[in-house]
Each structure stands twice: as C-alpha cells, then as structure tokens.
Coordinates of N, CA and C and ligand atoms in Angstrom, one line a residue:
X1 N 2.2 23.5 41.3 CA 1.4 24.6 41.9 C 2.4 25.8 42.2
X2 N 1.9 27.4 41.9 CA 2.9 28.1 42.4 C 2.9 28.4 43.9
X3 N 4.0 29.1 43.9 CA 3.9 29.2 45.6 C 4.7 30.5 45.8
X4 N 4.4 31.1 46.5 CA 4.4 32.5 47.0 C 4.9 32.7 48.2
X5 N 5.9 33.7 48.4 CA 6.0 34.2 50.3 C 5.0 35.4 50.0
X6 N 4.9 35.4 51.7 CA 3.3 36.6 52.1 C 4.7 37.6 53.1
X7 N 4.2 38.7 51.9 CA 5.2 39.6 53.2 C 4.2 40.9 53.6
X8 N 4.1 40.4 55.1 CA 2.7 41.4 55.8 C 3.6 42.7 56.4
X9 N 2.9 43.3 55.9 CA 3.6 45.1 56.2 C 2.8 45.0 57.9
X10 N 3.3 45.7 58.7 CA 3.2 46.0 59.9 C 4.0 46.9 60.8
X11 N 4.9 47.6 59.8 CA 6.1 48.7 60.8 C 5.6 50.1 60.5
X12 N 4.7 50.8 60.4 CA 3.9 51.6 60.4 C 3.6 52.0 61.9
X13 N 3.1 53.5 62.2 CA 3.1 53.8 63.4 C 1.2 54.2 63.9
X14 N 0.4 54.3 62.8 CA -0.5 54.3 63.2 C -1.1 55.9 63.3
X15 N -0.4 56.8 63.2 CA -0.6 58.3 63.7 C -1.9 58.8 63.4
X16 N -2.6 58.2 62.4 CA -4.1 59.3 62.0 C -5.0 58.3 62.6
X17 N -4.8 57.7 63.2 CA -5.4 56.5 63.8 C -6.0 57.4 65.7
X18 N -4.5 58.1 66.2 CA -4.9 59.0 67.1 C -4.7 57.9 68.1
X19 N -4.4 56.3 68.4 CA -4.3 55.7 69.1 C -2.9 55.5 69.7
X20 N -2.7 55.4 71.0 CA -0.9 55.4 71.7 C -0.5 54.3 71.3
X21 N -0.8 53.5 70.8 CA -0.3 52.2 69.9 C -0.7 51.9 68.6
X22 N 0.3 50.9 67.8 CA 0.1 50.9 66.5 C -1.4 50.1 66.3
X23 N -1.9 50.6 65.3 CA -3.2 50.2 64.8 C -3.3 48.9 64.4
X24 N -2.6 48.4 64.0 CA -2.0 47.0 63.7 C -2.6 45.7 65.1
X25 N -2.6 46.5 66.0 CA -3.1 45.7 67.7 C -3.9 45.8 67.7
X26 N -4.8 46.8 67.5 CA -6.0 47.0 68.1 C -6.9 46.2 68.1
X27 N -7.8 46.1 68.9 CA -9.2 44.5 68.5 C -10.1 44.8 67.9
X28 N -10.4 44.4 66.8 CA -11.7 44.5 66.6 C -12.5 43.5 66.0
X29 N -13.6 43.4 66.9 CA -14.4 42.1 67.4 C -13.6 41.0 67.7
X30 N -13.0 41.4 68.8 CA -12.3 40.3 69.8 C -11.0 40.1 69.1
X31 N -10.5 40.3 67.9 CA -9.6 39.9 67.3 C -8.6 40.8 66.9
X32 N -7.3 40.8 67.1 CA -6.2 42.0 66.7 C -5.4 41.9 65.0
X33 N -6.0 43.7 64.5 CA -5.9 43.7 63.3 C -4.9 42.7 62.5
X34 N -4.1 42.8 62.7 CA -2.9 41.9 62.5 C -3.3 40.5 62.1
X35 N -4.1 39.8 63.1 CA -4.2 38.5 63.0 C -5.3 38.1 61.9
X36 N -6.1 38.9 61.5 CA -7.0 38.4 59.9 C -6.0 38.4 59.2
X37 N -5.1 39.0 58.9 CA -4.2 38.4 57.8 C -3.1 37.7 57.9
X38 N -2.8 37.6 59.2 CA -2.0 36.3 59.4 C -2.4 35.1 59.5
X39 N -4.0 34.8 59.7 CA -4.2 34.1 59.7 C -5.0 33.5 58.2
X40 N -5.5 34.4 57.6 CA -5.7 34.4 56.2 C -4.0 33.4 55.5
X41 N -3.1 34.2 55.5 CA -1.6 33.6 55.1 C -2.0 32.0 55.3
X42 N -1.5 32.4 56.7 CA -1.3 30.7 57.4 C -1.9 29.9 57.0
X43 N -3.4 30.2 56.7 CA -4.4 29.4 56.3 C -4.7 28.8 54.3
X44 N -3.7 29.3 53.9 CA -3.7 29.5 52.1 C -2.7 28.3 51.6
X45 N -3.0 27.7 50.9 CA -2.2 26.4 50.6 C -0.9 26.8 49.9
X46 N -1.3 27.9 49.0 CA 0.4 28.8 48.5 C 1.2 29.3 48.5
X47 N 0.5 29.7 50.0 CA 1.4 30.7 50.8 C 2.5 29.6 51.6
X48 N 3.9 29.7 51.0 CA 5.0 29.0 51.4 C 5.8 29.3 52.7
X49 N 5.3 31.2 52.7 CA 6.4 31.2 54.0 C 5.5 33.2 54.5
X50 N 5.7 33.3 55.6 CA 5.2 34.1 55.7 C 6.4 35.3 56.7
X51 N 6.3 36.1 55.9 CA 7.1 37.2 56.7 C 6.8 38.6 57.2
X52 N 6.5 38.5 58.7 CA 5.9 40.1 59.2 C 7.0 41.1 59.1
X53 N 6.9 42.3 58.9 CA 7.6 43.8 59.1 C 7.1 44.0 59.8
X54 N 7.6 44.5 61.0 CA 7.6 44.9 62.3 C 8.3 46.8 62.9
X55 N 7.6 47.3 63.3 CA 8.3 48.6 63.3 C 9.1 48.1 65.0
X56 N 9.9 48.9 65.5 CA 10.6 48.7 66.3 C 10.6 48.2 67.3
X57 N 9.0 49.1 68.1 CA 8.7 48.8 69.5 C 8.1 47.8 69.4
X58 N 7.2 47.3 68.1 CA 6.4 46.0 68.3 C 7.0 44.8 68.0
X59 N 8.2 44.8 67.6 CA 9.4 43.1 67.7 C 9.5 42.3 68.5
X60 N 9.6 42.7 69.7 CA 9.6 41.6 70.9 C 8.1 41.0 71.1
X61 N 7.2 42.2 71.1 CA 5.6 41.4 71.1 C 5.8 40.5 69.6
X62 N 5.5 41.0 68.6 CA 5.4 39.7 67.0 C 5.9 39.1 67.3
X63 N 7.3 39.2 67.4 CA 8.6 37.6 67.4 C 7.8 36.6 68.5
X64 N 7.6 37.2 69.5 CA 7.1 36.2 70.4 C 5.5 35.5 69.8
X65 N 4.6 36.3 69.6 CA 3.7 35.9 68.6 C 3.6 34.9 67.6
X66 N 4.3 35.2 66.8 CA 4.1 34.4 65.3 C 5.4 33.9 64.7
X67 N 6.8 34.1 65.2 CA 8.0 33.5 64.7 C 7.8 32.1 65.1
X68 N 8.3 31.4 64.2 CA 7.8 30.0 63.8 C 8.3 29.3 62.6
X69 N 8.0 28.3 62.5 CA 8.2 27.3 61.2 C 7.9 28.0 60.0
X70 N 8.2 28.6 59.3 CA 8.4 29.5 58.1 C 7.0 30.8 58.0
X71 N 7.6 31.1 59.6 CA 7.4 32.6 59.8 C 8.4 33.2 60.3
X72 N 8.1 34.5 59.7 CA 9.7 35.2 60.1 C 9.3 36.6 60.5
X73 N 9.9 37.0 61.7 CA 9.3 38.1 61.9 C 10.5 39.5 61.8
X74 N 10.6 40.5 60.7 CA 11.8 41.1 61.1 C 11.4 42.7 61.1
X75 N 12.6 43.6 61.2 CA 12.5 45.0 61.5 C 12.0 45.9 60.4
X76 N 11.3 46.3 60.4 CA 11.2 47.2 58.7 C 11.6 48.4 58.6
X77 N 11.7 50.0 57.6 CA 12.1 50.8 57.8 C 11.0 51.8 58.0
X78 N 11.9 53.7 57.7 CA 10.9 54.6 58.1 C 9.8 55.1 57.0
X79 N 9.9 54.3 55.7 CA 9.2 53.9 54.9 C 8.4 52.6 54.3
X80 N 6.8 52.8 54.0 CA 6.2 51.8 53.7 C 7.2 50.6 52.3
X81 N 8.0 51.7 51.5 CA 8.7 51.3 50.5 C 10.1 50.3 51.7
X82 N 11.0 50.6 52.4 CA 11.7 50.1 52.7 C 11.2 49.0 53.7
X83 N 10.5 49.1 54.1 CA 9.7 48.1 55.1 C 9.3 46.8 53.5
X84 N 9.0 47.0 52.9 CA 8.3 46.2 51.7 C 10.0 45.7 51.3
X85 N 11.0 46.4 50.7 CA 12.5 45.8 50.3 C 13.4 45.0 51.7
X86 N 13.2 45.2 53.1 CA 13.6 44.2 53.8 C 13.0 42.9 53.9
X87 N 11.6 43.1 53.3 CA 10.9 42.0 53.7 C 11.1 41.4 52.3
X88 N 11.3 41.8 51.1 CA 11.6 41.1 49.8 C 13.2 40.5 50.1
X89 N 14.2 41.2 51.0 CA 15.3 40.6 51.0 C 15.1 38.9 51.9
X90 N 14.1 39.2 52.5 CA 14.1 37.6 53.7 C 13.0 36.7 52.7
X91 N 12.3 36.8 51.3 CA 11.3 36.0 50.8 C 12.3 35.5 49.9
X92 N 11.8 33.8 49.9 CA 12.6 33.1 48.9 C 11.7 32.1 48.1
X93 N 10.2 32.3 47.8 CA 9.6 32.1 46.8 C 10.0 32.4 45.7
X94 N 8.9 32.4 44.5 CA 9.2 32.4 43.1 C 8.5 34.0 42.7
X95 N 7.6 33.7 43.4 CA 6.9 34.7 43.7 C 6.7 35.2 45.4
X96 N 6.1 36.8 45.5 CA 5.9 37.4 46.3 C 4.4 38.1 46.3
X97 N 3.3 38.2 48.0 CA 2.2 38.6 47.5 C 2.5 39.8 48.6
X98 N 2.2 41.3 48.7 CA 2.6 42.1 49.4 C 1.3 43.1 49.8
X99 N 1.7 42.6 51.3 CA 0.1 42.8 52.0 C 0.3 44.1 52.9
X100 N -0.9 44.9 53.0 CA -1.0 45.9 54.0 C -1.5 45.4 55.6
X101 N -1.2 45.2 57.0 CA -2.0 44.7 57.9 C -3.6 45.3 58.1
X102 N -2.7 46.4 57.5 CA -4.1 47.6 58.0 C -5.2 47.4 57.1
X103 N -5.2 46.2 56.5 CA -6.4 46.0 55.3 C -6.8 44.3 56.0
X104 N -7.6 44.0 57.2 CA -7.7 43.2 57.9 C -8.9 42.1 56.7
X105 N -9.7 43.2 56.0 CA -10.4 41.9 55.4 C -10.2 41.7 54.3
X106 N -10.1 40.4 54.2 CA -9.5 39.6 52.6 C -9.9 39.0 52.1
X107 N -10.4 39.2 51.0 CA -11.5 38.2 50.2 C -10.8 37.0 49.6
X108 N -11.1 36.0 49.7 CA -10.1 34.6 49.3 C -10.4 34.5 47.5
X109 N -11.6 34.9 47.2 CA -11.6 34.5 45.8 C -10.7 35.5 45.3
X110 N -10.5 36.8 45.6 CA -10.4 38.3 44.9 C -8.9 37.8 45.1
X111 N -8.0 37.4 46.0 CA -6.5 36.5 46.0 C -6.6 36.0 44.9
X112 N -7.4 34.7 44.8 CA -7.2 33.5 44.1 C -7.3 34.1 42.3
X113 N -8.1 35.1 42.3 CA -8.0 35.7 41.0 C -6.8 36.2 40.4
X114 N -6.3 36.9 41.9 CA -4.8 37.8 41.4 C -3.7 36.7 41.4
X115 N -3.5 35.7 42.0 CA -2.7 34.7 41.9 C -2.8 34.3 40.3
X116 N -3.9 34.4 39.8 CA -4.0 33.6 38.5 C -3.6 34.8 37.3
X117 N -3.8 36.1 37.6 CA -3.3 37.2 36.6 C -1.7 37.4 37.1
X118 N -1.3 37.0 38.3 CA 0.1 37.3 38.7 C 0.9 36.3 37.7
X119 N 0.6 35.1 37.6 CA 0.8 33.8 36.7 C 1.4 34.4 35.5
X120 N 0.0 35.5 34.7 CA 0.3 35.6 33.4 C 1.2 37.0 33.1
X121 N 0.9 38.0 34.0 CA 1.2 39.6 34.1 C 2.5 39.5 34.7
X122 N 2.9 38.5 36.0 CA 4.1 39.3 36.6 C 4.2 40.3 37.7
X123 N 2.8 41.2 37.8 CA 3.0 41.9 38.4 C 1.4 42.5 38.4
X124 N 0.7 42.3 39.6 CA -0.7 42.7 39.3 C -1.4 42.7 40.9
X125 N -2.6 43.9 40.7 CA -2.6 44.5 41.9 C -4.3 44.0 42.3
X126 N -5.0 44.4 43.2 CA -6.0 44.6 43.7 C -6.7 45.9 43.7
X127 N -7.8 46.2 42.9 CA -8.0 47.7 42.7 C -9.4 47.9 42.6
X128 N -10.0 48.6 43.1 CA -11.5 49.0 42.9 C -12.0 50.3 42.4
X129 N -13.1 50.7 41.2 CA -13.4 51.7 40.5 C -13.5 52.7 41.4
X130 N -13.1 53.9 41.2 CA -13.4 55.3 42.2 C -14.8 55.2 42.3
X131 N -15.4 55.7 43.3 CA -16.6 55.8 43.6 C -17.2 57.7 43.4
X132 N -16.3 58.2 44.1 CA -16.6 59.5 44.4 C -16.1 60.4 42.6
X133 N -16.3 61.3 43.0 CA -15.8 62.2 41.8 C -14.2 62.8 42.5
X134 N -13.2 62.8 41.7 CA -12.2 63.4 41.9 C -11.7 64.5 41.2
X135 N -11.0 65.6 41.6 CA -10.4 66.8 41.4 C -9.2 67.5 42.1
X136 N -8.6 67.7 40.4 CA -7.5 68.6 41.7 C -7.2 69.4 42.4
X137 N -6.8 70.3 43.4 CA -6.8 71.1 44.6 C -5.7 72.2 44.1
X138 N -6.1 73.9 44.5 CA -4.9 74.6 44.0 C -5.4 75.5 44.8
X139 N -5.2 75.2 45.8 CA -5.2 76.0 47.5 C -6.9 75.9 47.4
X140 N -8.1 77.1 47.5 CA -9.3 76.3 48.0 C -10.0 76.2 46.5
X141 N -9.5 76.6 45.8 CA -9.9 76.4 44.2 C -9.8 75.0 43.6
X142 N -10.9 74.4 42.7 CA -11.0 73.3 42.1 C -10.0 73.4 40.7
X143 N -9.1 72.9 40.8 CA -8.6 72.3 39.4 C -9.4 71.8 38.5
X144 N -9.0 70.4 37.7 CA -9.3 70.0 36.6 C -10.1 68.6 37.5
X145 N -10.8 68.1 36.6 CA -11.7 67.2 37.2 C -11.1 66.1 36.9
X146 N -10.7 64.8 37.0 CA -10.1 63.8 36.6 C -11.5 63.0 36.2
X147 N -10.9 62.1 35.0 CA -12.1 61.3 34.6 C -12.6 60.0 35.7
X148 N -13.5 59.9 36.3 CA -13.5 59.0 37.1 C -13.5 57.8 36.3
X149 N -14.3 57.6 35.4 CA -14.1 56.2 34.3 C -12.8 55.8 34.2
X150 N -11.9 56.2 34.4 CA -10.6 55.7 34.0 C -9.3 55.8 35.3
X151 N -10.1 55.7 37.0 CA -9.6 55.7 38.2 C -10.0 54.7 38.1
X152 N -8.9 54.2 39.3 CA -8.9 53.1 40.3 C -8.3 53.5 41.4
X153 N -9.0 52.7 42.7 CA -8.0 53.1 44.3 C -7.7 51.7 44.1
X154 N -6.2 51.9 44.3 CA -5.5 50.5 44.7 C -5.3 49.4 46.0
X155 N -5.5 48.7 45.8 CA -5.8 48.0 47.3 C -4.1 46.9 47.3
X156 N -4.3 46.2 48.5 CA -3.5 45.1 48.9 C -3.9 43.6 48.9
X157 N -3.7 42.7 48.9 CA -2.6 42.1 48.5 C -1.9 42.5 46.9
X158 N -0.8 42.5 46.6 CA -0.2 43.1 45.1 C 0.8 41.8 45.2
X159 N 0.7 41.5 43.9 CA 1.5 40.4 43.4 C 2.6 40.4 42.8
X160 N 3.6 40.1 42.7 CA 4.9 40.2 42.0 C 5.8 38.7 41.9
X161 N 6.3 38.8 40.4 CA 7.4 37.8 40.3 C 8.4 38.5 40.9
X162 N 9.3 37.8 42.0 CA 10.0 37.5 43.0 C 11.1 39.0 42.4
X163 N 11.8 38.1 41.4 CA 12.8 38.7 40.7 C 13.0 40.2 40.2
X164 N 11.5 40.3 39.8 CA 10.9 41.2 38.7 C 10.8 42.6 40.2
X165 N 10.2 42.4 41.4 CA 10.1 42.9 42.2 C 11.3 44.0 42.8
X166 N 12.1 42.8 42.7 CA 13.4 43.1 43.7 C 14.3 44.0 42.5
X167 N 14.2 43.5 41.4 CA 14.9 44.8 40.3 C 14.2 46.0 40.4
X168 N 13.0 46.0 41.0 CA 12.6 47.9 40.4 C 13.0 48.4 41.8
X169 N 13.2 47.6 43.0 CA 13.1 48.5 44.0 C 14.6 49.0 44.5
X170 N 15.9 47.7 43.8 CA 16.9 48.6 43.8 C 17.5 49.6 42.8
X171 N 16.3 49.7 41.3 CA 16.5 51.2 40.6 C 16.0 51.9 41.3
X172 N 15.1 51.7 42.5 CA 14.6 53.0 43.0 C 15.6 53.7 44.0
X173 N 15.9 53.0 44.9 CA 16.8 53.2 45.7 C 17.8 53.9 44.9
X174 N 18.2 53.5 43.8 CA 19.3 53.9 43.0 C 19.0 56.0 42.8
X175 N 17.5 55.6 42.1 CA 17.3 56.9 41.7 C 16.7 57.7 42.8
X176 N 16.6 57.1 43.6 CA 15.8 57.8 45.2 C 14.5 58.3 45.0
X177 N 13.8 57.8 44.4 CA 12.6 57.2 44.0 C 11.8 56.6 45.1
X178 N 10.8 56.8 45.7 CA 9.7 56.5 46.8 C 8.2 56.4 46.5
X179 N 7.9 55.5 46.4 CA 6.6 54.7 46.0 C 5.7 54.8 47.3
X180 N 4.5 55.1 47.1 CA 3.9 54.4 48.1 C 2.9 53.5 47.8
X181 N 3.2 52.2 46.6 CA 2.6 51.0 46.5 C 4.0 50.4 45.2
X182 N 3.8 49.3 45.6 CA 4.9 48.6 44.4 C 4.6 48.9 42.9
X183 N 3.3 48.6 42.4 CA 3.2 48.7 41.1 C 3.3 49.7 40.6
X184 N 3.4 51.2 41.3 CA 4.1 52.2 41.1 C 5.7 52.2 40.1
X185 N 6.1 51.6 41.1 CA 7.9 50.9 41.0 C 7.8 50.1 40.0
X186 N 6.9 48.9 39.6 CA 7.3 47.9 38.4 C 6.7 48.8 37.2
X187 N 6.2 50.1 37.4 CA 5.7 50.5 35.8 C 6.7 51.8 35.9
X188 N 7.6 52.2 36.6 CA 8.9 53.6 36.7 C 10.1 52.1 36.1
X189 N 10.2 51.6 36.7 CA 11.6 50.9 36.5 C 11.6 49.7 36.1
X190 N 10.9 49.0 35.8 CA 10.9 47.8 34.8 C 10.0 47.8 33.8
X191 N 10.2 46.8 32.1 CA 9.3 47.2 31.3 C 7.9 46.6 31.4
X192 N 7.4 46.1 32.5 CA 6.4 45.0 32.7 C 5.4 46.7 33.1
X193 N 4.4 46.2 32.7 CA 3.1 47.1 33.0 C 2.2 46.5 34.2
X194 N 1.9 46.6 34.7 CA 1.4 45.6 36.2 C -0.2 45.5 35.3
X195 N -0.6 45.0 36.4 CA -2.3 44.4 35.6 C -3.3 44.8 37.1
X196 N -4.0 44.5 37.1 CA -5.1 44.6 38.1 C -6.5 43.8 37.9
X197 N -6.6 43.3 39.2 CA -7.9 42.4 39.0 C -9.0 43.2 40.1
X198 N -10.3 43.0 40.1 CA -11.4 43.4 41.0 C -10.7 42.9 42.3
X199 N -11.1 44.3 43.3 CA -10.8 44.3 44.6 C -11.7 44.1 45.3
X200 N -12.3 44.4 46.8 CA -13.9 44.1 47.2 C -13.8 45.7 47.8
X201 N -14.9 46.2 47.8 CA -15.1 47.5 48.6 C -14.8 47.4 50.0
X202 N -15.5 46.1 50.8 CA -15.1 45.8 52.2 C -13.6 46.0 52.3
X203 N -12.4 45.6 51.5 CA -11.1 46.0 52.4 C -10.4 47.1 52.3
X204 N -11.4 48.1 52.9 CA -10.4 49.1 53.2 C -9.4 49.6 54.3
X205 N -8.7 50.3 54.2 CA -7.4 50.4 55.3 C -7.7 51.6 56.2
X206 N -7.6 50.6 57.1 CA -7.9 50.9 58.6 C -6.7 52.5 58.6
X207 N -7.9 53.3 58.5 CA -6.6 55.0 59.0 C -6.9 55.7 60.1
X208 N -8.1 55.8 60.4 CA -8.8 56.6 60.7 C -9.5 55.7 61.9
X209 N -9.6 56.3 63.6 CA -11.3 55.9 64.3 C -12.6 55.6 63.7
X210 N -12.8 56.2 62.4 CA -14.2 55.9 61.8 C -13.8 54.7 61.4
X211 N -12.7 54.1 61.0 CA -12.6 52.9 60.2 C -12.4 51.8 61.1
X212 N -12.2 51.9 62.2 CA -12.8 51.0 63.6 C -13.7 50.5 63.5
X213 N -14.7 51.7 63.8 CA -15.8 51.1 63.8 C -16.9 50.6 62.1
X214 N -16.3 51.1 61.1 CA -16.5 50.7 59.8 C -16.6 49.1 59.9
X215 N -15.1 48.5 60.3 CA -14.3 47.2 60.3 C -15.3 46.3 61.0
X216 N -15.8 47.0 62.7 CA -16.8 46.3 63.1 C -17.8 45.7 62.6
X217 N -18.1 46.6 61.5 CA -19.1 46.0 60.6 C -19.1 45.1 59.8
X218 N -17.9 45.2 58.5 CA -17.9 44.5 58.1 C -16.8 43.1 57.9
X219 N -16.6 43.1 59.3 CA -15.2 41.8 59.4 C -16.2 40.5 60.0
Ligands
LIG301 N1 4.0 50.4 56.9 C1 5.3 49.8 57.1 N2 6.4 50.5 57.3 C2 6.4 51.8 57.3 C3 5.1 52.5 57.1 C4 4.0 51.8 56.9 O1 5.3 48.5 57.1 N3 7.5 52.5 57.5 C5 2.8 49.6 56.8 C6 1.8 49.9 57.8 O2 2.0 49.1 59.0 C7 0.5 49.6 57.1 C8 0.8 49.8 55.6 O3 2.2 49.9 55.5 O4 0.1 48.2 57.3 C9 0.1 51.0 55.1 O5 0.6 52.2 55.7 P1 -0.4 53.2 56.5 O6 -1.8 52.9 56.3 O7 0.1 54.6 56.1 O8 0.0 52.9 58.0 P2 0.8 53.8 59.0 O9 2.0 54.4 58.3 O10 1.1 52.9 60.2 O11 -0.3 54.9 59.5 P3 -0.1 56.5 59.5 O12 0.4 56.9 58.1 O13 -1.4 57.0 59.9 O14 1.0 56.8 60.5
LIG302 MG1 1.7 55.8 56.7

C-alpha cells in the first residue's frame, strides 16, 4: 500500500479574514479550523506521518496540541511556498499530500481519487471547473475574456512524489521563482506535467467573514 506524509500548511496570518488571530483557530460549529484536517489525516490509513507548519505566534499553542507519535509540529516561513519546502524537508514518505488548513472540508473519496492519479502522474492536484466568467482587468477596462471551458480553480490536498517535489522547489529557490500552489513549480521546473482530478465545490478556503459563515453551512 502507498503511504504518504500530510503536510498541513498553517503559518499563514489570516489578514483578509479581519480577525486578531489566525483563521486557522477559529470555531466553527464547535470545532477549530485546523482540526477537520487534522483529524481527517489522523484518521486516513496512508497517511504515515503528519506534519503541521505553524507561523510563529501559534507554536507553543500546536506543539502543545498535536505533537505526538508521528506528528510533528514545526515553524514555516513568510511564504505559502516556504512554509510548504520546510515542511517537505521534515516528510519522509514516498510520497507527499500538501494540504491548505484553511480548506477545512475534505471529501474522503475526492483524496482517494487523487491518491490513485498521484500513483500514476506523480504529481496531481484537486481542481474544480470555473463557475463564473473570467476576464482580464486593465485598470476599470475589461480585457480579453478567458475561455472558461478550459479553467480550473485549484484546490488542496495536491499530491506529489516525494522526490519529484523537493527538486522543483530547490530550482525555484535557485531561480527565485514563487509559486503560490506546487503544481505550478512541478510544471516550471520538472518535466512531469501534474494531472488533476475532480474537486468538491464545498472545499473552499476560508478568506474572508463570509466564508465563516459559508463553512457553517456546509461542514
Ligand atoms: N500559509 C502558510 N505559510 C505562509 C502563508 C500561508 O503555511 N507563509 C498557509 C495558510 O495558513 C493557509 C494556506 O497557506 O492554510 C493558504 O494561504 P492563505 O489562504 O493565503 O492564508 P493566509 O496567508 O493565512 O491568509 P491571508 O492571505 O488573508 O493573510
Ligand atoms: Mg495568504
């Protein structure tokens, strides 16, 4: 069977959230964001080891929290990208699944899918069709209309062979290159094309007060 580390992003500050603490705490329905996917991990037969990113002030609360028997709780950086490469330096799977906290709901089959295309691809994301019409912006003027048929919004969990991961993210570093999702990085700097499987509309990422109470709903 394969087996994976879960490395849950959590060193993020929260800012469009508007709350004096990171979003990552907050409860919603009795439960703090954080812990649907920790406990989603904990609860997954392949998940071998699990490792939080933690931004600064919230270390002593996690560590005390969830460090444990193959949990590990460590510091991340001032980037979602660098926060993701400390936490690839502490996973010692074969593979790696690389989670957003702020995406509290997670569909077990919509995993189990991407675990099965991570198998054959290497490198494969969670993504769902655009819904809206998109265009580009050139001050209050409409650009060019992008084909929506051929969008995707990318979601979390994103899959990676272990190896395969950790090479694009020190050409990035190299080239100073800044991602803000990995499959970005495995299609700039390695020759693997990433894959994507159906995402659910329900996990979106908590940014915003409206998505508080959005979450309410559907968690
Ligand atoms: N993240 C991280 N390290 C960073 C920045 C972000 O681990 N330096 C994590 C966040 O904790 C979050 C995920 O990456 O789970 C997605 O980032 P985002 O939604 O932008 O969260 P924040 O950066 O915390 O929010 P904001 O941008 O509103 O400040
Ligand atoms: Mg951010």
């Amino acid at each position: 069977m394969m087996k994976y580390s879960a490395i849950i992003l959590a060193a993020g500050s929260g800012t469009r959230t508007g709350l004096d603490y990171n979003k990552i705490l907050a409860k919603i329905n009795n439960k703090k964001v954080i812990d649907y996917s920790f406990d989603f991990f904990s609860n997954h037969d392949k998940c071998s080891e699990i490792i939080i990113v933690s931004s600064d002030c919230d270390f002593n609360y996690l560590y005390d929290r969830y460090e444990g028997e193959n949990v590990f709780v460590i510091i991340g950086g001032n980037t979602r990208q660098e926060s993701v490469y400390k936490g690839l330096n502490k996973a010692n799977s074969d593979y790696v699944l690389i989670h957003d906290s702020a995406r509290p709901f997670i569909n077990s089959t919509c995993v189990d899918n991407l675990l099965s295309n991570l198998v054959e691809t290497n490198a494969s994301t969670l993504a769902v069709p655009v819904t809206d019409s998109v265009v580009r912006s050139s001050g209050n003027r409409l650009g060019k209309q992008l084909n929506r048929n051929e969008l995707l919004a990318i979601q979390t969990p994103q899959g990676f062979l272990r190896e395969l991961i950790v090479s694009a993210h020190d050409k990035a570093i190299k080239a100073k290159y800044i991602a803000t999702d990995d499959t970005d990085l495995i299609a700039k700097f390695t020759d693997v094309t990433p894959s994507y499987v159906m995402g659910d509309y329900r996990s979106i990422k908590l940014t915003t007060r409206l998505d508080i109470k959005l979450l309410e709903v559907i968690l």
